[in-house]
Amino acid sequence: MRIGITCYPTYGGSGIVATELGLELANRGHQIHFITYANPIRLSDRPDIFYHEVEVMNYPLFQYPPYSLALASRMAEVAEQYSLDLLHVHYAIPHSVSAMLARGMLSSKRRLPFVTTLHGTDITLVGLDRSYFPITRYSIEQSDAVTSISEDLKRQTIEMFGIAKPIDVIHNFVNVALYKPAAARQPGCRRLIHVSNFRPVKRVLDCIRILAAVRREEEAELWMVGDGPDRGAAERLAQELGVIDAVRFLGKRNDIPALLPEAHVLLMPSDMESFGLAALEGMASGVVPVATRVGGVPELINNGVTGFTREAGDVEGQAECVIRLLSDSALCGRMAQAARRDAVERFSTDLIIPRYEGVYRRLISDFLA
Ligand code: GMT
């Protein structure tokens, strides 16, 4: 199939899923075209994958450059030039609106169905904003197929938007050949890791508080991977709580598969996670997640078996889980193995990518019918 993919090519989870999906689909022989404003991260040099940049012309009259329109034009142009079979857009706003326009622009010449994948904050935060609510609902309803990365997000989408359209749940996936436990971890290492874009929804300050509570009982250090608005506050809090020497802020990194297996425990104290891709990548790497019981996280982490989940904001509870793991290496090892096994058995690319291919085939055959 010839597939156009649009996403936010940034460090957010939806961009990572879209890029990994494109790579995996290309491995399976599909022709993949990324249509975005920048080359997506994790898109290694692959001559078989096309990248079409969306350029947004600025003009003094435009207080807000109309990116959605430039994207729609580019989508239509690429679809026509390369005879795309479909578009797959990740994150509803504004990508599904642009895809809807592109489909309309081409309708007299060719059919261009589009799939919208809902990732989380496109529904739970941004989509609910008064200025975006009606257009988000409309563009989801107008999509030829809709997928959601968890049952919880599907439920929320139906409840909040009253969507009648069928939604296929296709969980996030992980390349278990790339994300795998280290052959041998540094002996005596007691390392916690957090990976995110440091937005308020991630509660990065809780990572620092958890570390401070853990260090009252156990030696531990924390790697903070990523960057974003709450990084400065996290650094200040680490100073205040006297743990700055035990925290390393590593910034944005492209070597996450190499970093993860260097840790024992992954912290994901978010206020909301529609799925929690970072925790899944940790599990595949043999790192036990200690996370919050929010959104789709319970669909991923089996509390007490493949990781621990506590209420959002329960810093003491999460710290206790970390202490249990660090003080009982047999327990930590058992849970790390269970987490890895679960990632392989339920969320590996081999299982999940065919689900997307199934949606594409259904769409194309519906259109041919
Ligand atoms: O939260 C992020 O890191 C970014 C956000 C996005 O849409 O880019 O992530 C969402 O999508 C990820 C991939 O599908 C999910 O694993 C995350 O749980 C989800 N984040 C939230 O719901 C807050």
PDB file of C-alpha atoms in Angstrom, residues 61-340:
ATOM      1  CA  LEU A  61      -1.255  39.901   7.804  1.00  0.00           C
ATOM      2  CA  PHE A  62      -1.167  36.422   9.336  1.00  0.00           C
ATOM      3  CA  GLN A  63      -1.022  36.760  13.076  1.00  0.00           C
ATOM      4  CA  TYR A  64      -1.293  32.953  13.080  1.00  0.00           C
ATOM      5  CA  PRO A  65       0.292  31.262  10.020  1.00  0.00           C
ATOM      6  CA  PRO A  66      -2.332  28.805   8.677  1.00  0.00           C
ATOM      7  CA  TYR A  67      -0.375  25.540   9.062  1.00  0.00           C
ATOM      8  CA  SER A  68      -3.484  23.351   8.719  1.00  0.00           C
ATOM      9  CA  LEU A  69      -4.134  24.748   5.251  1.00  0.00           C
ATOM     10  CA  ALA A  70      -0.536  24.366   4.087  1.00  0.00           C
ATOM     11  CA  LEU A  71      -0.656  20.791   5.376  1.00  0.00           C
ATOM     12  CA  ALA A  72      -3.924  20.047   3.541  1.00  0.00           C
ATOM     13  CA  SER A  73      -2.474  21.371   0.263  1.00  0.00           C
ATOM     14  CA  ARG A  74       0.685  19.313   0.694  1.00  0.00           C
ATOM     15  CA  MET A  75      -1.307  16.181   1.542  1.00  0.00           C
ATOM     16  CA  ALA A  76      -3.409  16.568  -1.623  1.00  0.00           C
ATOM     17  CA  GLU A  77      -0.333  17.287  -3.741  1.00  0.00           C
ATOM     18  CA  VAL A  78       1.605  14.249  -2.457  1.00  0.00           C
ATOM     19  CA  ALA A  79      -1.460  11.997  -2.705  1.00  0.00           C
ATOM     20  CA  GLU A  80      -1.924  12.906  -6.325  1.00  0.00           C
ATOM     21  CA  GLN A  81       1.722  12.775  -7.294  1.00  0.00           C
ATOM     22  CA  TYR A  82       2.398   9.396  -5.652  1.00  0.00           C
ATOM     23  CA  SER A  83      -1.080   7.867  -6.019  1.00  0.00           C
ATOM     24  CA  LEU A  84      -1.446   7.376  -2.274  1.00  0.00           C
ATOM     25  CA  ASP A  85      -4.008   4.792  -1.193  1.00  0.00           C
ATOM     26  CA  LEU A  86      -4.737   6.535   2.084  1.00  0.00           C
ATOM     27  CA  LEU A  87      -3.612   9.023   4.712  1.00  0.00           C
ATOM     28  CA  HIS A  88      -3.001   8.069   8.331  1.00  0.00           C
ATOM     29  CA  VAL A  89      -2.975  11.036  10.693  1.00  0.00           C
ATOM     30  CA  HIS A  90      -1.804  10.889  14.294  1.00  0.00           C
ATOM     31  CA  TYR A  91      -3.301  13.337  16.799  1.00  0.00           C
ATOM     32  CA  ALA A  92      -6.686  14.675  15.763  1.00  0.00           C
ATOM     33  CA  ILE A  93      -5.918  18.399  15.925  1.00  0.00           C
ATOM     34  CA  PRO A  94      -5.416  19.744  13.298  1.00  0.00           C
ATOM     35  CA  HIS A  95      -4.286  16.721  11.280  1.00  0.00           C
ATOM     36  CA  SER A  96      -7.685  15.131  10.768  1.00  0.00           C
ATOM     37  CA  VAL A  97      -9.091  18.490   9.636  1.00  0.00           C
ATOM     38  CA  SER A  98      -6.294  18.865   7.066  1.00  0.00           C
ATOM     39  CA  ALA A  99      -6.826  15.285   5.874  1.00  0.00           C
ATOM     40  CA  MET A 100     -10.549  15.955   5.514  1.00  0.00           C
ATOM     41  CA  LEU A 101      -9.781  18.975   3.322  1.00  0.00           C
ATOM     42  CA  ALA A 102      -7.254  17.030   1.233  1.00  0.00           C
ATOM     43  CA  ARG A 103      -9.789  14.240   0.685  1.00  0.00           C
ATOM     44  CA  GLY A 104     -12.362  16.825  -0.408  1.00  0.00           C
ATOM     45  CA  MET A 105      -9.900  18.564  -2.746  1.00  0.00           C
ATOM     46  CA  LEU A 106      -9.144  15.305  -4.558  1.00  0.00           C
ATOM     47  CA  SER A 107     -12.619  13.789  -4.587  1.00  0.00           C
ATOM     48  CA  SER A 108     -13.264  14.397  -8.293  1.00  0.00           C
ATOM     49  CA  LYS A 109      -9.923  12.847  -9.290  1.00  0.00           C
ATOM     50  CA  ARG A 110      -9.320  10.007  -6.847  1.00  0.00           C
ATOM     51  CA  ARG A 111     -10.411   8.532  -3.568  1.00  0.00           C
ATOM     52  CA  LEU A 112      -8.290   9.375  -0.569  1.00  0.00           C
ATOM     53  CA  PRO A 113      -9.630   7.813   2.648  1.00  0.00           C
ATOM     54  CA  PHE A 114      -8.004   8.773   5.933  1.00  0.00           C
ATOM     55  CA  VAL A 115      -7.471   7.105   9.297  1.00  0.00           C
ATOM     56  CA  THR A 116      -7.298   9.202  12.465  1.00  0.00           C
ATOM     57  CA  THR A 117      -5.438   7.778  15.453  1.00  0.00           C
ATOM     58  CA  LEU A 118      -6.331   9.367  18.777  1.00  0.00           C
ATOM     59  CA  HIS A 119      -3.405   9.548  21.193  1.00  0.00           C
ATOM     60  CA  GLY A 120      -4.623  11.250  24.316  1.00  0.00           C
ATOM     61  CA  THR A 121      -4.240  14.943  24.897  1.00  0.00           C
ATOM     62  CA  ASP A 122      -5.835  15.576  21.480  1.00  0.00           C
ATOM     63  CA  ILE A 123      -9.016  14.375  23.233  1.00  0.00           C
ATOM     64  CA  THR A 124      -8.487  14.821  26.963  1.00  0.00           C
ATOM     65  CA  LEU A 125      -6.983  18.323  26.967  1.00  0.00           C
ATOM     66  CA  VAL A 126      -6.851  20.123  23.636  1.00  0.00           C
ATOM     67  CA  GLY A 127      -9.968  18.652  22.052  1.00  0.00           C
ATOM     68  CA  LEU A 128     -12.099  19.628  25.015  1.00  0.00           C
ATOM     69  CA  ASP A 129     -11.113  23.284  24.756  1.00  0.00           C
ATOM     70  CA  ARG A 130     -14.156  25.312  23.690  1.00  0.00           C
ATOM     71  CA  SER A 131     -12.460  26.622  20.552  1.00  0.00           C
ATOM     72  CA  TYR A 132     -11.490  23.177  19.292  1.00  0.00           C
ATOM     73  CA  PHE A 133     -14.343  20.984  20.540  1.00  0.00           C
ATOM     74  CA  PRO A 134     -16.769  21.222  17.557  1.00  0.00           C
ATOM     75  CA  ILE A 135     -14.100  20.841  14.863  1.00  0.00           C
ATOM     76  CA  THR A 136     -12.453  17.956  16.700  1.00  0.00           C
ATOM     77  CA  ARG A 137     -15.763  16.103  16.979  1.00  0.00           C
ATOM     78  CA  TYR A 138     -16.597  16.822  13.329  1.00  0.00           C
ATOM     79  CA  SER A 139     -13.242  15.700  11.934  1.00  0.00           C
ATOM     80  CA  ILE A 140     -13.304  12.494  13.993  1.00  0.00           C
ATOM     81  CA  GLU A 141     -16.803  11.711  12.720  1.00  0.00           C
ATOM     82  CA  GLN A 142     -15.667  12.477   9.168  1.00  0.00           C
ATOM     83  CA  SER A 143     -12.642  10.154   9.358  1.00  0.00           C
ATOM     84  CA  ASP A 144     -12.982   6.978   7.298  1.00  0.00           C
ATOM     85  CA  ALA A 145     -11.585   4.981  10.230  1.00  0.00           C
ATOM     86  CA  VAL A 146     -10.707   5.941  13.793  1.00  0.00           C
ATOM     87  CA  THR A 147      -8.314   4.138  16.084  1.00  0.00           C
ATOM     88  CA  SER A 148      -7.511   4.760  19.734  1.00  0.00           C
ATOM     89  CA  ILE A 149      -4.417   3.663  21.623  1.00  0.00           C
ATOM     90  CA  SER A 150      -6.384   2.350  24.614  1.00  0.00           C
ATOM     91  CA  GLU A 151      -9.852   1.228  25.696  1.00  0.00           C
ATOM     92  CA  ASP A 152      -9.853   4.065  28.207  1.00  0.00           C
ATOM     93  CA  LEU A 153      -9.253   6.712  25.548  1.00  0.00           C
ATOM     94  CA  LYS A 154     -11.976   5.171  23.386  1.00  0.00           C
ATOM     95  CA  ARG A 155     -14.402   5.339  26.329  1.00  0.00           C
ATOM     96  CA  GLN A 156     -13.460   8.961  27.029  1.00  0.00           C
ATOM     97  CA  THR A 157     -13.830   9.931  23.361  1.00  0.00           C
ATOM     98  CA  ILE A 158     -17.315   8.429  23.214  1.00  0.00           C
ATOM     99  CA  GLU A 159     -18.350   9.970  26.552  1.00  0.00           C
ATOM    100  CA  MET A 160     -16.920  13.440  25.984  1.00  0.00           C
ATOM    101  CA  PHE A 161     -17.644  13.881  22.285  1.00  0.00           C
ATOM    102  CA  GLY A 162     -20.668  11.622  21.846  1.00  0.00           C
ATOM    103  CA  ILE A 163     -18.906  10.013  18.872  1.00  0.00           C
ATOM    104  CA  ALA A 164     -21.042   7.405  17.107  1.00  0.00           C
ATOM    105  CA  LYS A 165     -18.323   6.275  14.717  1.00  0.00           C
ATOM    106  CA  PRO A 166     -16.799   2.835  15.492  1.00  0.00           C
ATOM    107  CA  ILE A 167     -13.371   3.154  17.109  1.00  0.00           C
ATOM    108  CA  ASP A 168     -10.807   0.348  16.853  1.00  0.00           C
ATOM    109  CA  VAL A 169      -8.532   0.059  19.876  1.00  0.00           C
ATOM    110  CA  ILE A 170      -4.958  -0.626  18.770  1.00  0.00           C
ATOM    111  CA  HIS A 171      -2.566  -0.394  21.694  1.00  0.00           C
ATOM    112  CA  ASN A 172       0.870   1.208  21.419  1.00  0.00           C
ATOM    113  CA  PHE A 173       3.601  -1.223  20.404  1.00  0.00           C
ATOM    114  CA  VAL A 174       7.312  -1.704  20.963  1.00  0.00           C
ATOM    115  CA  ASN A 175      10.132  -3.129  18.881  1.00  0.00           C
ATOM    116  CA  VAL A 176      11.298  -5.832  21.299  1.00  0.00           C
ATOM    117  CA  ALA A 177      14.449  -6.508  19.283  1.00  0.00           C
ATOM    118  CA  LEU A 178      15.549  -2.900  19.781  1.00  0.00           C
ATOM    119  CA  TYR A 179      14.236  -2.400  23.334  1.00  0.00           C
ATOM    120  CA  LYS A 180      15.686  -5.280  25.283  1.00  0.00           C
ATOM    121  CA  PRO A 181      17.306  -5.901  28.671  1.00  0.00           C
ATOM    122  CA  ALA A 182      21.038  -5.274  28.972  1.00  0.00           C
ATOM    123  CA  ALA A 183      23.189  -8.400  28.770  1.00  0.00           C
ATOM    124  CA  ALA A 184      24.777  -7.342  32.066  1.00  0.00           C
ATOM    125  CA  ARG A 185      23.797  -4.329  34.111  1.00  0.00           C
ATOM    126  CA  GLN A 186      26.350  -2.319  36.034  1.00  0.00           C
ATOM    127  CA  PRO A 187      26.743  -4.137  39.370  1.00  0.00           C
ATOM    128  CA  GLY A 188      25.302  -2.395  42.405  1.00  0.00           C
ATOM    129  CA  CYS A 189      23.477   0.109  40.262  1.00  0.00           C
ATOM    130  CA  ARG A 190      20.353   1.572  41.831  1.00  0.00           C
ATOM    131  CA  ARG A 191      19.145   3.794  39.124  1.00  0.00           C
ATOM    132  CA  LEU A 192      15.699   5.242  38.487  1.00  0.00           C
ATOM    133  CA  ILE A 193      14.810   6.704  35.110  1.00  0.00           C
ATOM    134  CA  HIS A 194      12.127   9.050  33.830  1.00  0.00           C
ATOM    135  CA  VAL A 195      11.528   9.766  30.141  1.00  0.00           C
ATOM    136  CA  SER A 196       9.098  12.445  29.000  1.00  0.00           C
ATOM    137  CA  ASN A 197       8.643  15.873  27.480  1.00  0.00           C
ATOM    138  CA  PHE A 198       8.495  17.497  30.949  1.00  0.00           C
ATOM    139  CA  ARG A 199       5.027  18.992  30.485  1.00  0.00           C
ATOM    140  CA  PRO A 200       2.893  19.630  33.603  1.00  0.00           C
ATOM    141  CA  VAL A 201       0.766  16.522  32.844  1.00  0.00           C
ATOM    142  CA  LYS A 202       3.893  14.384  33.467  1.00  0.00           C
ATOM    143  CA  ARG A 203       4.332  15.620  37.083  1.00  0.00           C
ATOM    144  CA  VAL A 204       8.113  15.588  36.743  1.00  0.00           C
ATOM    145  CA  LEU A 205       8.459  17.261  40.154  1.00  0.00           C
ATOM    146  CA  ASP A 206       7.024  14.077  41.667  1.00  0.00           C
ATOM    147  CA  CYS A 207      10.034  12.185  40.268  1.00  0.00           C
ATOM    148  CA  ILE A 208      12.308  14.415  42.362  1.00  0.00           C
ATOM    149  CA  ARG A 209      10.090  14.045  45.435  1.00  0.00           C
ATOM    150  CA  ILE A 210      10.031  10.243  44.997  1.00  0.00           C
ATOM    151  CA  LEU A 211      13.822  10.174  44.738  1.00  0.00           C
ATOM    152  CA  ALA A 212      14.154  12.257  47.910  1.00  0.00           C
ATOM    153  CA  ALA A 213      11.791   9.901  49.795  1.00  0.00           C
ATOM    154  CA  VAL A 214      13.594   6.799  48.480  1.00  0.00           C
ATOM    155  CA  ARG A 215      17.005   8.151  49.481  1.00  0.00           C
ATOM    156  CA  ARG A 216      15.885   8.348  53.110  1.00  0.00           C
ATOM    157  CA  GLU A 217      15.930   4.504  53.014  1.00  0.00           C
ATOM    158  CA  GLU A 218      18.011   3.379  50.051  1.00  0.00           C
ATOM    159  CA  GLU A 219      20.883   4.597  47.885  1.00  0.00           C
ATOM    160  CA  ALA A 220      19.538   5.607  44.476  1.00  0.00           C
ATOM    161  CA  GLU A 221      20.165   7.966  41.598  1.00  0.00           C
ATOM    162  CA  LEU A 222      17.787   9.328  38.989  1.00  0.00           C
ATOM    163  CA  TRP A 223      18.220   9.939  35.277  1.00  0.00           C
ATOM    164  CA  MET A 224      15.808  12.525  33.895  1.00  0.00           C
ATOM    165  CA  VAL A 225      15.620  12.069  30.119  1.00  0.00           C
ATOM    166  CA  GLY A 226      13.895  14.669  27.935  1.00  0.00           C
ATOM    167  CA  ASP A 227      13.216  18.344  28.198  1.00  0.00           C
ATOM    168  CA  GLY A 228      10.292  20.708  28.417  1.00  0.00           C
ATOM    169  CA  PRO A 229       8.599  23.439  30.428  1.00  0.00           C
ATOM    170  CA  ASP A 230       9.025  21.865  33.900  1.00  0.00           C
ATOM    171  CA  ARG A 231      12.731  21.119  33.675  1.00  0.00           C
ATOM    172  CA  GLY A 232      13.832  24.312  35.457  1.00  0.00           C
ATOM    173  CA  ALA A 233      11.383  23.741  38.310  1.00  0.00           C
ATOM    174  CA  ALA A 234      12.583  20.146  38.645  1.00  0.00           C
ATOM    175  CA  GLU A 235      16.209  21.287  38.888  1.00  0.00           C
ATOM    176  CA  ARG A 236      15.309  23.869  41.536  1.00  0.00           C
ATOM    177  CA  LEU A 237      13.348  21.304  43.547  1.00  0.00           C
ATOM    178  CA  ALA A 238      16.251  18.868  43.406  1.00  0.00           C
ATOM    179  CA  GLN A 239      18.460  21.639  44.871  1.00  0.00           C
ATOM    180  CA  GLU A 240      15.926  22.435  47.587  1.00  0.00           C
ATOM    181  CA  LEU A 241      15.478  18.790  48.591  1.00  0.00           C
ATOM    182  CA  GLY A 242      19.247  18.247  48.641  1.00  0.00           C
ATOM    183  CA  VAL A 243      19.260  15.531  45.980  1.00  0.00           C
ATOM    184  CA  ILE A 244      20.745  17.477  43.057  1.00  0.00           C
ATOM    185  CA  ASP A 245      23.940  15.404  43.151  1.00  0.00           C
ATOM    186  CA  ALA A 246      21.879  12.244  42.667  1.00  0.00           C
ATOM    187  CA  VAL A 247      19.966  13.538  39.641  1.00  0.00           C
ATOM    188  CA  ARG A 248      21.285  13.766  36.098  1.00  0.00           C
ATOM    189  CA  PHE A 249      19.315  15.790  33.598  1.00  0.00           C
ATOM    190  CA  LEU A 250      20.260  14.181  30.300  1.00  0.00           C
ATOM    191  CA  GLY A 251      18.128  16.346  27.988  1.00  0.00           C
ATOM    192  CA  LYS A 252      16.570  15.153  24.742  1.00  0.00           C
ATOM    193  CA  ARG A 253      18.180  11.943  23.604  1.00  0.00           C
ATOM    194  CA  ASN A 254      17.978   9.670  20.601  1.00  0.00           C
ATOM    195  CA  ASP A 255      19.616   6.711  22.347  1.00  0.00           C
ATOM    196  CA  ILE A 256      16.682   5.748  24.594  1.00  0.00           C
ATOM    197  CA  PRO A 257      17.027   2.000  23.796  1.00  0.00           C
ATOM    198  CA  ALA A 258      20.590   2.131  25.178  1.00  0.00           C
ATOM    199  CA  LEU A 259      19.713   4.251  28.222  1.00  0.00           C
ATOM    200  CA  LEU A 260      16.670   2.347  29.506  1.00  0.00           C
ATOM    201  CA  PRO A 261      18.347  -0.986  30.360  1.00  0.00           C
ATOM    202  CA  GLU A 262      20.858   0.924  32.528  1.00  0.00           C
ATOM    203  CA  ALA A 263      18.069   1.545  35.065  1.00  0.00           C
ATOM    204  CA  HIS A 264      16.163  -0.718  37.475  1.00  0.00           C
ATOM    205  CA  VAL A 265      12.966   1.270  37.843  1.00  0.00           C
ATOM    206  CA  LEU A 266      11.101   3.622  35.513  1.00  0.00           C
ATOM    207  CA  LEU A 267       9.058   6.422  37.065  1.00  0.00           C
ATOM    208  CA  MET A 268       5.906   7.597  35.301  1.00  0.00           C
ATOM    209  CA  PRO A 269       3.995   9.692  37.871  1.00  0.00           C
ATOM    210  CA  SER A 270       1.696  11.382  35.289  1.00  0.00           C
ATOM    211  CA  ASP A 271      -1.627  13.049  35.976  1.00  0.00           C
ATOM    212  CA  MET A 272      -2.906  11.439  32.783  1.00  0.00           C
ATOM    213  CA  GLU A 273      -1.575   8.844  30.347  1.00  0.00           C
ATOM    214  CA  SER A 274      -3.813   7.428  27.674  1.00  0.00           C
ATOM    215  CA  PHE A 275      -1.423   4.526  27.407  1.00  0.00           C
ATOM    216  CA  GLY A 276       2.113   5.264  28.619  1.00  0.00           C
ATOM    217  CA  LEU A 277       4.506   4.386  25.791  1.00  0.00           C
ATOM    218  CA  ALA A 278       7.545   5.251  27.940  1.00  0.00           C
ATOM    219  CA  ALA A 279       6.521   2.581  30.462  1.00  0.00           C
ATOM    220  CA  LEU A 280       6.073   0.004  27.694  1.00  0.00           C
ATOM    221  CA  GLU A 281       9.547   0.767  26.306  1.00  0.00           C
ATOM    222  CA  GLY A 282      10.875   0.387  29.863  1.00  0.00           C
ATOM    223  CA  MET A 283       9.094  -2.955  30.335  1.00  0.00           C
ATOM    224  CA  ALA A 284      10.526  -4.301  27.068  1.00  0.00           C
ATOM    225  CA  SER A 285      13.965  -3.226  28.340  1.00  0.00           C
ATOM    226  CA  GLY A 286      13.493  -5.130  31.607  1.00  0.00           C
ATOM    227  CA  VAL A 287      12.924  -2.002  33.698  1.00  0.00           C
ATOM    228  CA  VAL A 288      10.090  -2.209  36.241  1.00  0.00           C
ATOM    229  CA  PRO A 289       7.608   0.686  35.937  1.00  0.00           C
ATOM    230  CA  VAL A 290       6.294   2.502  38.998  1.00  0.00           C
ATOM    231  CA  ALA A 291       3.481   4.598  37.621  1.00  0.00           C
ATOM    232  CA  THR A 292       0.147   6.193  38.327  1.00  0.00           C
ATOM    233  CA  ARG A 293      -3.165   4.396  37.905  1.00  0.00           C
ATOM    234  CA  VAL A 294      -4.576   6.803  35.338  1.00  0.00           C
ATOM    235  CA  GLY A 295      -6.160   6.547  31.879  1.00  0.00           C
ATOM    236  CA  GLY A 296      -4.998   3.493  29.953  1.00  0.00           C
ATOM    237  CA  VAL A 297      -2.088   2.627  32.276  1.00  0.00           C
ATOM    238  CA  PRO A 298      -3.970  -0.289  33.924  1.00  0.00           C
ATOM    239  CA  GLU A 299      -4.317  -1.833  30.432  1.00  0.00           C
ATOM    240  CA  LEU A 300      -0.524  -1.875  30.271  1.00  0.00           C
ATOM    241  CA  ILE A 301       0.751  -2.482  33.804  1.00  0.00           C
ATOM    242  CA  ASN A 302      -0.524  -5.399  35.871  1.00  0.00           C
ATOM    243  CA  ASN A 303      -0.101  -3.935  39.368  1.00  0.00           C
ATOM    244  CA  GLY A 304       2.184  -6.071  41.537  1.00  0.00           C
ATOM    245  CA  VAL A 305       3.128  -8.357  38.623  1.00  0.00           C
ATOM    246  CA  THR A 306       4.674  -6.335  35.783  1.00  0.00           C
ATOM    247  CA  GLY A 307       5.062  -3.079  37.723  1.00  0.00           C
ATOM    248  CA  PHE A 308       3.351  -0.997  40.384  1.00  0.00           C
ATOM    249  CA  THR A 309       0.564   1.562  40.033  1.00  0.00           C
ATOM    250  CA  ARG A 310      -0.578   4.104  42.621  1.00  0.00           C
ATOM    251  CA  GLU A 311      -2.908   7.129  42.593  1.00  0.00           C
ATOM    252  CA  ALA A 312      -1.618  10.281  40.862  1.00  0.00           C
ATOM    253  CA  GLY A 313       0.061  12.518  43.442  1.00  0.00           C
ATOM    254  CA  ASP A 314       0.711   9.648  45.875  1.00  0.00           C
ATOM    255  CA  VAL A 315       4.437  10.317  46.135  1.00  0.00           C
ATOM    256  CA  GLU A 316       4.885   8.293  49.339  1.00  0.00           C
ATOM    257  CA  GLY A 317       3.091   5.299  47.798  1.00  0.00           C
ATOM    258  CA  GLN A 318       5.264   5.379  44.683  1.00  0.00           C
ATOM    259  CA  ALA A 319       8.407   5.827  46.792  1.00  0.00           C
ATOM    260  CA  GLU A 320       7.452   2.755  48.877  1.00  0.00           C
ATOM    261  CA  CYS A 321       7.151   0.690  45.681  1.00  0.00           C
ATOM    262  CA  VAL A 322      10.602   1.830  44.563  1.00  0.00           C
ATOM    263  CA  ILE A 323      12.060   1.013  47.989  1.00  0.00           C
ATOM    264  CA  ARG A 324      10.520  -2.485  47.844  1.00  0.00           C
ATOM    265  CA  LEU A 325      12.160  -3.064  44.464  1.00  0.00           C
ATOM    266  CA  LEU A 326      15.562  -1.685  45.397  1.00  0.00           C
ATOM    267  CA  SER A 327      15.695  -3.555  48.700  1.00  0.00           C
ATOM    268  CA  ASP A 328      14.636  -6.915  47.234  1.00  0.00           C
ATOM    269  CA  SER A 329      16.673  -7.740  44.146  1.00  0.00           C
ATOM    270  CA  ALA A 330      14.881 -11.105  43.684  1.00  0.00           C
ATOM    271  CA  LEU A 331      11.518  -9.314  43.496  1.00  0.00           C
ATOM    272  CA  CYS A 332      12.973  -6.687  41.162  1.00  0.00           C
ATOM    273  CA  GLY A 333      14.403  -9.403  38.883  1.00  0.00           C
ATOM    274  CA  ARG A 334      11.124 -11.389  38.831  1.00  0.00           C
ATOM    275  CA  MET A 335       9.070  -8.323  37.987  1.00  0.00           C
ATOM    276  CA  ALA A 336      11.549  -7.183  35.330  1.00  0.00           C
ATOM    277  CA  GLN A 337      11.253 -10.593  33.646  1.00  0.00           C
ATOM    278  CA  ALA A 338       7.455 -10.538  33.865  1.00  0.00           C
ATOM    279  CA  ALA A 339       7.406  -7.018  32.401  1.00  0.00           C
ATOM    280  CA  ARG A 340       9.634  -8.024  29.489  1.00  0.00           C
TER     281      ARG A 340
END
